[in-house]
């Protein structure tokens, strides 16, 4: 149980275009979803926290107009990287948690974004 | 503010040898602590967690960790490593002040010597 999927697993896009990444909780309802960014050989950096039906909360230094997060249902959150640039190339990981679930987060497999 | 420190960036051990990965946390009360493992290009898998109770926690894949309040540590151990254990290991603590956010350590890369 507690499986989280991400789609796509890899995406290559051209500079200036937008790309959407989906995060789904497959067998549970996720009250909160988190989006992380990970640079090579580095730790995970939390970008934003989203709760179903409300606006995402962004961490300091993360541009909310560039990284649009939508959490439209209890099983789906999306991250849209708008007007992507090569410096946005990274590994993006989502996670989901259950209300009352002892703060445990279930992680997706990640999405490798390459902007050319 | 809560924080997590993993002092070892990279560790190499021989297959079959024992392993200990260090983790130190900074938090006033009893923390919620986790160890995650990440294989290259993959997401994170939870190895074990500590919330309260018995300070020696058993996890998956033969891993265990011991919570030591006096040392503010939560070191991960395995008595005999396998080549498949080569991966990146992250210690993490819940950041209570903000909606169950997790703070990750910088990670320790484990290599296995044949």
PDB file of C-alpha atoms in Angstrom:
ATOM      1  CA  UNK A   1       0.000   0.000   0.000  1.00  0.00           C
ATOM      2  CA  UNK A   2       0.801   3.738  -0.022  1.00  0.00           C
ATOM      3  CA  UNK A   3       2.094   3.888  -3.566  1.00  0.00           C
ATOM      4  CA  UNK A   4       2.820   7.184  -5.273  1.00  0.00           C
ATOM      5  CA  UNK A   5       3.380   7.462  -8.996  1.00  0.00           C
ATOM      6  CA  UNK A   6       4.818  10.232 -11.122  1.00  0.00           C
ATOM      7  CA  UNK A   7       4.409  10.895 -14.784  1.00  0.00           C
ATOM      8  CA  UNK A   8       6.413  11.277 -16.864  1.00  0.00           C
ATOM      9  CA  UNK A   9       9.544   9.646 -15.505  1.00  0.00           C
ATOM     10  CA  UNK A  10      11.687  11.578 -17.963  1.00  0.00           C
ATOM     11  CA  UNK A  11      10.966  14.622 -20.065  1.00  0.00           C
ATOM     12  CA  UNK A  12      13.029  16.733 -22.396  1.00  0.00           C
ATOM     13  CA  UNK A  13      11.694  20.103 -23.414  1.00  0.00           C
ATOM     14  CA  UNK A  14      12.957  23.143 -25.216  1.00  0.00           C
ATOM     15  CA  UNK A  15      13.815  26.353 -23.462  1.00  0.00           C
ATOM     16  CA  UNK A  16      10.803  28.617 -23.132  1.00  0.00           C
ATOM     17  CA  UNK A  17       8.198  25.888 -23.131  1.00  0.00           C
ATOM     18  CA  UNK A  18       6.193  24.619 -20.182  1.00  0.00           C
ATOM     19  CA  UNK A  19       6.088  21.103 -18.837  1.00  0.00           C
ATOM     20  CA  UNK A  20       3.654  19.459 -16.471  1.00  0.00           C
ATOM     21  CA  UNK A  21       4.520  16.695 -14.025  1.00  0.00           C
ATOM     22  CA  UNK A  22       1.797  14.627 -12.388  1.00  0.00           C
ATOM     23  CA  UNK A  23       1.920  13.049  -8.959  1.00  0.00           C
ATOM     24  CA  UNK A  24      -0.719  10.508  -8.000  1.00  0.00           C
ATOM     25  CA  UNK A  25      -1.436   8.571  -4.844  1.00  0.00           C
ATOM     26  CA  UNK A  26      -2.635   5.237  -6.170  1.00  0.00           C
ATOM     27  CA  UNK A  27      -4.169   3.510  -3.179  1.00  0.00           C
ATOM     28  CA  UNK A  28      -4.799   6.212  -0.610  1.00  0.00           C
ATOM     29  CA  UNK A  29      -6.099   9.729  -0.318  1.00  0.00           C
ATOM     30  CA  UNK A  30      -3.356  12.251   0.198  1.00  0.00           C
ATOM     31  CA  UNK A  31      -4.358  15.247   2.224  1.00  0.00           C
ATOM     32  CA  UNK A  32      -0.996  16.864   1.649  1.00  0.00           C
ATOM     33  CA  UNK A  33       1.490  16.555  -1.177  1.00  0.00           C
ATOM     34  CA  UNK A  34       5.012  17.860  -1.303  1.00  0.00           C
ATOM     35  CA  UNK A  35       7.258  18.750  -4.217  1.00  0.00           C
ATOM     36  CA  UNK A  36      11.015  18.449  -3.967  1.00  0.00           C
ATOM     37  CA  UNK A  37      13.879  19.253  -6.267  1.00  0.00           C
ATOM     38  CA  UNK A  38      17.136  17.367  -6.225  1.00  0.00           C
ATOM     39  CA  UNK A  39      20.341  18.382  -7.953  1.00  0.00           C
ATOM     40  CA  UNK A  40      22.954  15.739  -8.786  1.00  0.00           C
ATOM     41  CA  UNK A  41      24.668  14.322  -5.729  1.00  0.00           C
ATOM     42  CA  UNK A  42      22.688  16.594  -3.431  1.00  0.00           C
ATOM     43  CA  UNK A  43      19.881  16.222  -0.963  1.00  0.00           C
ATOM     44  CA  UNK A  44      16.224  16.933  -1.551  1.00  0.00           C
ATOM     45  CA  UNK A  45      15.121  20.532  -1.371  1.00  0.00           C
ATOM     46  CA  UNK A  46      11.487  21.141  -0.509  1.00  0.00           C
ATOM     47  CA  UNK A  47       9.882  23.453  -3.031  1.00  0.00           C
ATOM     48  CA  UNK A  48       6.285  23.600  -1.906  1.00  0.00           C
ATOM     49  CA  UNK A  49       3.528  21.982   0.087  1.00  0.00           C
ATOM     50  CA  UNK A  50       0.049  21.600  -1.288  1.00  0.00           C
ATOM     51  CA  UNK A  51      -3.229  20.667   0.325  1.00  0.00           C
ATOM     52  CA  UNK A  52      -6.199  19.535  -1.682  1.00  0.00           C
ATOM     53  CA  UNK A  53      -8.376  22.406  -2.720  1.00  0.00           C
ATOM     54  CA  UNK A  54      -6.141  25.185  -1.467  1.00  0.00           C
ATOM     55  CA  UNK A  55      -3.191  27.181  -2.711  1.00  0.00           C
ATOM     56  CA  UNK A  56       0.253  25.717  -2.373  1.00  0.00           C
ATOM     57  CA  UNK A  57       2.694  27.064   0.173  1.00  0.00           C
ATOM     58  CA  UNK A  58       6.076  27.745  -1.357  1.00  0.00           C
ATOM     59  CA  UNK A  59       9.406  27.632   0.394  1.00  0.00           C
ATOM     60  CA  UNK A  60      11.506  30.741   0.523  1.00  0.00           C
ATOM     61  CA  UNK A  61      13.302  31.398  -2.725  1.00  0.00           C
ATOM     62  CA  UNK A  62      10.985  29.276  -4.879  1.00  0.00           C
ATOM     63  CA  UNK A  63       9.216  31.258  -7.603  1.00  0.00           C
ATOM     64  CA  UNK A  64       5.527  30.432  -7.406  1.00  0.00           C
ATOM     65  CA  UNK A  65       4.835  31.921 -10.826  1.00  0.00           C
ATOM     66  CA  UNK A  66       7.418  29.651 -12.358  1.00  0.00           C
ATOM     67  CA  UNK A  67       6.524  26.478 -10.527  1.00  0.00           C
ATOM     68  CA  UNK A  68       2.744  26.221 -10.607  1.00  0.00           C
ATOM     69  CA  UNK A  69       1.265  23.628  -8.300  1.00  0.00           C
ATOM     70  CA  UNK A  70      -2.281  22.389  -8.445  1.00  0.00           C
ATOM     71  CA  UNK A  71      -3.783  19.893  -6.016  1.00  0.00           C
ATOM     72  CA  UNK A  72      -7.200  19.405  -7.514  1.00  0.00           C
ATOM     73  CA  UNK A  73      -8.111  16.138  -5.822  1.00  0.00           C
ATOM     74  CA  UNK A  74      -7.037  13.944  -2.956  1.00  0.00           C
ATOM     75  CA  UNK A  75      -5.095  11.725  -5.334  1.00  0.00           C
ATOM     76  CA  UNK A  76      -3.547  14.138  -7.814  1.00  0.00           C
ATOM     77  CA  UNK A  77      -1.142  17.043  -7.659  1.00  0.00           C
ATOM     78  CA  UNK A  78       0.579  18.621 -10.631  1.00  0.00           C
ATOM     79  CA  UNK A  79       3.714  20.703 -10.948  1.00  0.00           C
ATOM     80  CA  UNK A  80       4.012  22.873 -14.038  1.00  0.00           C
ATOM     81  CA  UNK A  81       7.374  24.377 -14.828  1.00  0.00           C
ATOM     82  CA  UNK A  82       6.564  27.438 -16.889  1.00  0.00           C
ATOM     83  CA  UNK A  83       8.914  29.005 -19.430  1.00  0.00           C
ATOM     84  CA  UNK A  84      11.527  26.429 -18.618  1.00  0.00           C
ATOM     85  CA  UNK A  85      15.212  27.244 -18.853  1.00  0.00           C
ATOM     86  CA  UNK A  86      18.258  24.973 -18.758  1.00  0.00           C
ATOM     87  CA  UNK A  87      18.845  25.841 -15.100  1.00  0.00           C
ATOM     88  CA  UNK A  88      15.468  24.259 -14.317  1.00  0.00           C
ATOM     89  CA  UNK A  89      16.872  20.907 -15.377  1.00  0.00           C
ATOM     90  CA  UNK A  90      16.733  18.719 -12.319  1.00  0.00           C
ATOM     91  CA  UNK A  91      15.174  15.688 -10.685  1.00  0.00           C
ATOM     92  CA  UNK A  92      11.733  16.476  -9.295  1.00  0.00           C
ATOM     93  CA  UNK A  93      10.233  14.227  -6.639  1.00  0.00           C
ATOM     94  CA  UNK A  94       6.792  14.379  -5.118  1.00  0.00           C
ATOM     95  CA  UNK A  95       5.555  12.846  -1.916  1.00  0.00           C
ATOM     96  CA  UNK A  96       2.213  12.433  -0.247  1.00  0.00           C
ATOM     97  CA  UNK A  97       1.064  12.129   3.306  1.00  0.00           C
ATOM     98  CA  UNK A  98      -2.117  11.017   5.009  1.00  0.00           C
ATOM     99  CA  UNK A  99      -3.864  13.048   7.654  1.00  0.00           C
ATOM    100  CA  UNK A 100      -3.059  11.515  11.019  1.00  0.00           C
ATOM    101  CA  UNK A 101      -0.394   9.337   9.451  1.00  0.00           C
ATOM    102  CA  UNK A 102       2.410  10.189  11.868  1.00  0.00           C
ATOM    103  CA  UNK A 103       4.017  12.625   9.453  1.00  0.00           C
ATOM    104  CA  UNK A 104       5.205   9.851   7.181  1.00  0.00           C
ATOM    105  CA  UNK A 105       5.586  10.780   3.545  1.00  0.00           C
ATOM    106  CA  UNK A 106       5.375   8.358   0.636  1.00  0.00           C
ATOM    107  CA  UNK A 107       7.610   9.256  -2.247  1.00  0.00           C
ATOM    108  CA  UNK A 108       7.133   8.994  -5.955  1.00  0.00           C
ATOM    109  CA  UNK A 109       9.876   7.641  -8.235  1.00  0.00           C
ATOM    110  CA  UNK A 110      10.847  11.083  -9.495  1.00  0.00           C
ATOM    111  CA  UNK A 111      10.841  12.890 -12.833  1.00  0.00           C
ATOM    112  CA  UNK A 112      14.028  13.793 -14.653  1.00  0.00           C
ATOM    113  CA  UNK A 113      13.543  17.120 -16.453  1.00  0.00           C
ATOM    114  CA  UNK A 114      16.046  18.219 -19.052  1.00  0.00           C
ATOM    115  CA  UNK A 115      15.645  21.609 -20.669  1.00  0.00           C
ATOM    116  CA  UNK A 116      17.604  22.121 -23.865  1.00  0.00           C
TER     117      UNK A 116
ATOM    118  CA  UNK B   1      15.127  25.116  14.288  1.00  0.00           C
ATOM    119  CA  UNK B   2      15.353  21.439  13.561  1.00  0.00           C
ATOM    120  CA  UNK B   3      18.276  20.204  11.519  1.00  0.00           C
ATOM    121  CA  UNK B   4      19.915  16.962  10.524  1.00  0.00           C
ATOM    122  CA  UNK B   5      23.607  16.346   9.989  1.00  0.00           C
ATOM    123  CA  UNK B   6      25.149  13.417   8.199  1.00  0.00           C
ATOM    124  CA  UNK B   7      28.874  13.839   8.711  1.00  0.00           C
ATOM    125  CA  UNK B   8      29.975  11.232   6.188  1.00  0.00           C
ATOM    126  CA  UNK B   9      29.588  12.158   2.524  1.00  0.00           C
ATOM    127  CA  UNK B  10      30.837   8.851   1.144  1.00  0.00           C
ATOM    128  CA  UNK B  11      31.554   5.514   2.787  1.00  0.00           C
ATOM    129  CA  UNK B  12      32.979   2.370   1.222  1.00  0.00           C
ATOM    130  CA  UNK B  13      32.678  -0.986   2.945  1.00  0.00           C
ATOM    131  CA  UNK B  14      33.440  -4.504   1.842  1.00  0.00           C
ATOM    132  CA  UNK B  15      30.616  -6.834   1.041  1.00  0.00           C
ATOM    133  CA  UNK B  16      29.755  -8.820   4.133  1.00  0.00           C
ATOM    134  CA  UNK B  17      31.187  -6.221   6.484  1.00  0.00           C
ATOM    135  CA  UNK B  18      29.142  -4.322   9.022  1.00  0.00           C
ATOM    136  CA  UNK B  19      27.898  -0.828   8.388  1.00  0.00           C
ATOM    137  CA  UNK B  20      27.094   2.214  10.473  1.00  0.00           C
ATOM    138  CA  UNK B  21      25.911   5.480   8.964  1.00  0.00           C
ATOM    139  CA  UNK B  22      25.874   8.448  11.275  1.00  0.00           C
ATOM    140  CA  UNK B  23      23.074  10.931  11.774  1.00  0.00           C
ATOM    141  CA  UNK B  24      22.820  13.738  14.312  1.00  0.00           C
ATOM    142  CA  UNK B  25      19.738  15.855  14.788  1.00  0.00           C
ATOM    143  CA  UNK B  26      18.987  19.119  16.451  1.00  0.00           C
ATOM    144  CA  UNK B  27      15.616  19.374  18.170  1.00  0.00           C
ATOM    145  CA  UNK B  28      14.491  20.130  21.690  1.00  0.00           C
ATOM    146  CA  UNK B  29      11.772  17.542  22.152  1.00  0.00           C
ATOM    147  CA  UNK B  30      11.547  13.955  20.980  1.00  0.00           C
ATOM    148  CA  UNK B  31      11.830  14.076  17.213  1.00  0.00           C
ATOM    149  CA  UNK B  32      10.218  11.996  14.528  1.00  0.00           C
ATOM    150  CA  UNK B  33      13.176  10.495  12.664  1.00  0.00           C
ATOM    151  CA  UNK B  34      13.481   8.580   9.417  1.00  0.00           C
ATOM    152  CA  UNK B  35      16.055   6.851   7.296  1.00  0.00           C
ATOM    153  CA  UNK B  36      15.448   6.710   3.558  1.00  0.00           C
ATOM    154  CA  UNK B  37      17.413   5.013   0.796  1.00  0.00           C
ATOM    155  CA  UNK B  38      17.657   6.215  -2.782  1.00  0.00           C
ATOM    156  CA  UNK B  39      19.053   4.207  -5.655  1.00  0.00           C
ATOM    157  CA  UNK B  40      20.408   6.178  -8.636  1.00  0.00           C
ATOM    158  CA  UNK B  41      17.662   7.908 -10.578  1.00  0.00           C
ATOM    159  CA  UNK B  42      14.979   6.632  -8.241  1.00  0.00           C
ATOM    160  CA  UNK B  43      12.686   7.992  -5.594  1.00  0.00           C
ATOM    161  CA  UNK B  44      13.087   7.420  -1.879  1.00  0.00           C
ATOM    162  CA  UNK B  45      12.241   4.267   0.010  1.00  0.00           C
ATOM    163  CA  UNK B  46      11.617   4.338   3.732  1.00  0.00           C
ATOM    164  CA  UNK B  47      13.953   2.024   5.625  1.00  0.00           C
ATOM    165  CA  UNK B  48      12.703   2.722   9.134  1.00  0.00           C
ATOM    166  CA  UNK B  49      11.279   5.378  11.402  1.00  0.00           C
ATOM    167  CA  UNK B  50      11.298   6.352  15.045  1.00  0.00           C
ATOM    168  CA  UNK B  51       8.453   8.121  16.743  1.00  0.00           C
ATOM    169  CA  UNK B  52       8.564   6.928  20.343  1.00  0.00           C
ATOM    170  CA  UNK B  53       9.009   3.803  22.452  1.00  0.00           C
ATOM    171  CA  UNK B  54      11.798   1.314  21.951  1.00  0.00           C
ATOM    172  CA  UNK B  55      14.913   3.187  20.959  1.00  0.00           C
ATOM    173  CA  UNK B  56      16.191   0.354  18.771  1.00  0.00           C
ATOM    174  CA  UNK B  57      14.157   0.328  15.593  1.00  0.00           C
ATOM    175  CA  UNK B  58      14.102  -2.488  13.081  1.00  0.00           C
ATOM    176  CA  UNK B  59      13.582  -1.710   9.433  1.00  0.00           C
ATOM    177  CA  UNK B  60      13.450  -3.373   6.090  1.00  0.00           C
ATOM    178  CA  UNK B  61      16.341  -5.077   4.305  1.00  0.00           C
ATOM    179  CA  UNK B  62      18.035  -5.984   7.579  1.00  0.00           C
ATOM    180  CA  UNK B  63      18.651  -2.403   8.695  1.00  0.00           C
ATOM    181  CA  UNK B  64      18.229  -1.096  12.204  1.00  0.00           C
ATOM    182  CA  UNK B  65      18.765   2.254  13.887  1.00  0.00           C
ATOM    183  CA  UNK B  66      19.185   3.332  17.467  1.00  0.00           C
ATOM    184  CA  UNK B  67      17.839   6.568  18.873  1.00  0.00           C
ATOM    185  CA  UNK B  68      20.172   8.027  21.488  1.00  0.00           C
ATOM    186  CA  UNK B  69      18.775  11.147  23.056  1.00  0.00           C
ATOM    187  CA  UNK B  70      21.938  11.857  25.058  1.00  0.00           C
ATOM    188  CA  UNK B  71      23.960  11.997  21.846  1.00  0.00           C
ATOM    189  CA  UNK B  72      21.218  13.444  19.616  1.00  0.00           C
ATOM    190  CA  UNK B  73      21.944  10.627  17.232  1.00  0.00           C
ATOM    191  CA  UNK B  74      20.017   8.173  15.123  1.00  0.00           C
ATOM    192  CA  UNK B  75      22.666   6.000  13.476  1.00  0.00           C
ATOM    193  CA  UNK B  76      21.767   3.394  10.890  1.00  0.00           C
ATOM    194  CA  UNK B  77      23.351  -0.046  11.107  1.00  0.00           C
ATOM    195  CA  UNK B  78      23.470  -3.286   9.219  1.00  0.00           C
ATOM    196  CA  UNK B  79      25.483  -6.292  10.379  1.00  0.00           C
ATOM    197  CA  UNK B  80      26.433  -7.541   6.905  1.00  0.00           C
ATOM    198  CA  UNK B  81      26.086  -5.458   3.760  1.00  0.00           C
ATOM    199  CA  UNK B  82      25.234  -6.782   0.331  1.00  0.00           C
ATOM    200  CA  UNK B  83      26.297  -5.338  -3.015  1.00  0.00           C
ATOM    201  CA  UNK B  84      22.695  -4.288  -3.568  1.00  0.00           C
ATOM    202  CA  UNK B  85      22.916  -1.937  -0.575  1.00  0.00           C
ATOM    203  CA  UNK B  86      25.026   0.485  -2.598  1.00  0.00           C
ATOM    204  CA  UNK B  87      22.908   3.643  -2.720  1.00  0.00           C
ATOM    205  CA  UNK B  88      22.425   7.080  -1.182  1.00  0.00           C
ATOM    206  CA  UNK B  89      21.089   7.139   2.363  1.00  0.00           C
ATOM    207  CA  UNK B  90      19.244  10.075   3.862  1.00  0.00           C
ATOM    208  CA  UNK B  91      18.447  10.722   7.482  1.00  0.00           C
ATOM    209  CA  UNK B  92      15.475  13.016   8.034  1.00  0.00           C
ATOM    210  CA  UNK B  93      13.513  14.699  10.807  1.00  0.00           C
ATOM    211  CA  UNK B  94      10.014  16.132  10.843  1.00  0.00           C
ATOM    212  CA  UNK B  95       9.850  19.898  11.055  1.00  0.00           C
ATOM    213  CA  UNK B  96       6.991  20.336  13.474  1.00  0.00           C
ATOM    214  CA  UNK B  97       6.504  24.019  13.045  1.00  0.00           C
ATOM    215  CA  UNK B  98       5.257  23.667   9.501  1.00  0.00           C
ATOM    216  CA  UNK B  99       2.741  21.023   8.589  1.00  0.00           C
ATOM    217  CA  UNK B 100       4.832  17.901   8.911  1.00  0.00           C
ATOM    218  CA  UNK B 101       7.537  18.988   6.538  1.00  0.00           C
ATOM    219  CA  UNK B 102      10.578  16.768   6.490  1.00  0.00           C
ATOM    220  CA  UNK B 103      14.103  18.088   6.717  1.00  0.00           C
ATOM    221  CA  UNK B 104      16.651  15.885   5.007  1.00  0.00           C
ATOM    222  CA  UNK B 105      20.283  15.473   5.814  1.00  0.00           C
ATOM    223  CA  UNK B 106      22.807  15.924   3.062  1.00  0.00           C
ATOM    224  CA  UNK B 107      23.024  12.189   2.471  1.00  0.00           C
ATOM    225  CA  UNK B 108      25.713   9.535   2.659  1.00  0.00           C
ATOM    226  CA  UNK B 109      26.691   7.644  -0.447  1.00  0.00           C
ATOM    227  CA  UNK B 110      27.450   4.011   0.272  1.00  0.00           C
ATOM    228  CA  UNK B 111      29.730   2.048  -2.020  1.00  0.00           C
ATOM    229  CA  UNK B 112      30.337  -1.666  -1.643  1.00  0.00           C
ATOM    230  CA  UNK B 113      33.741  -3.179  -2.290  1.00  0.00           C
ATOM    231  CA  UNK B 114      33.500  -6.692  -3.785  1.00  0.00           C
TER     232      UNK B 114
END
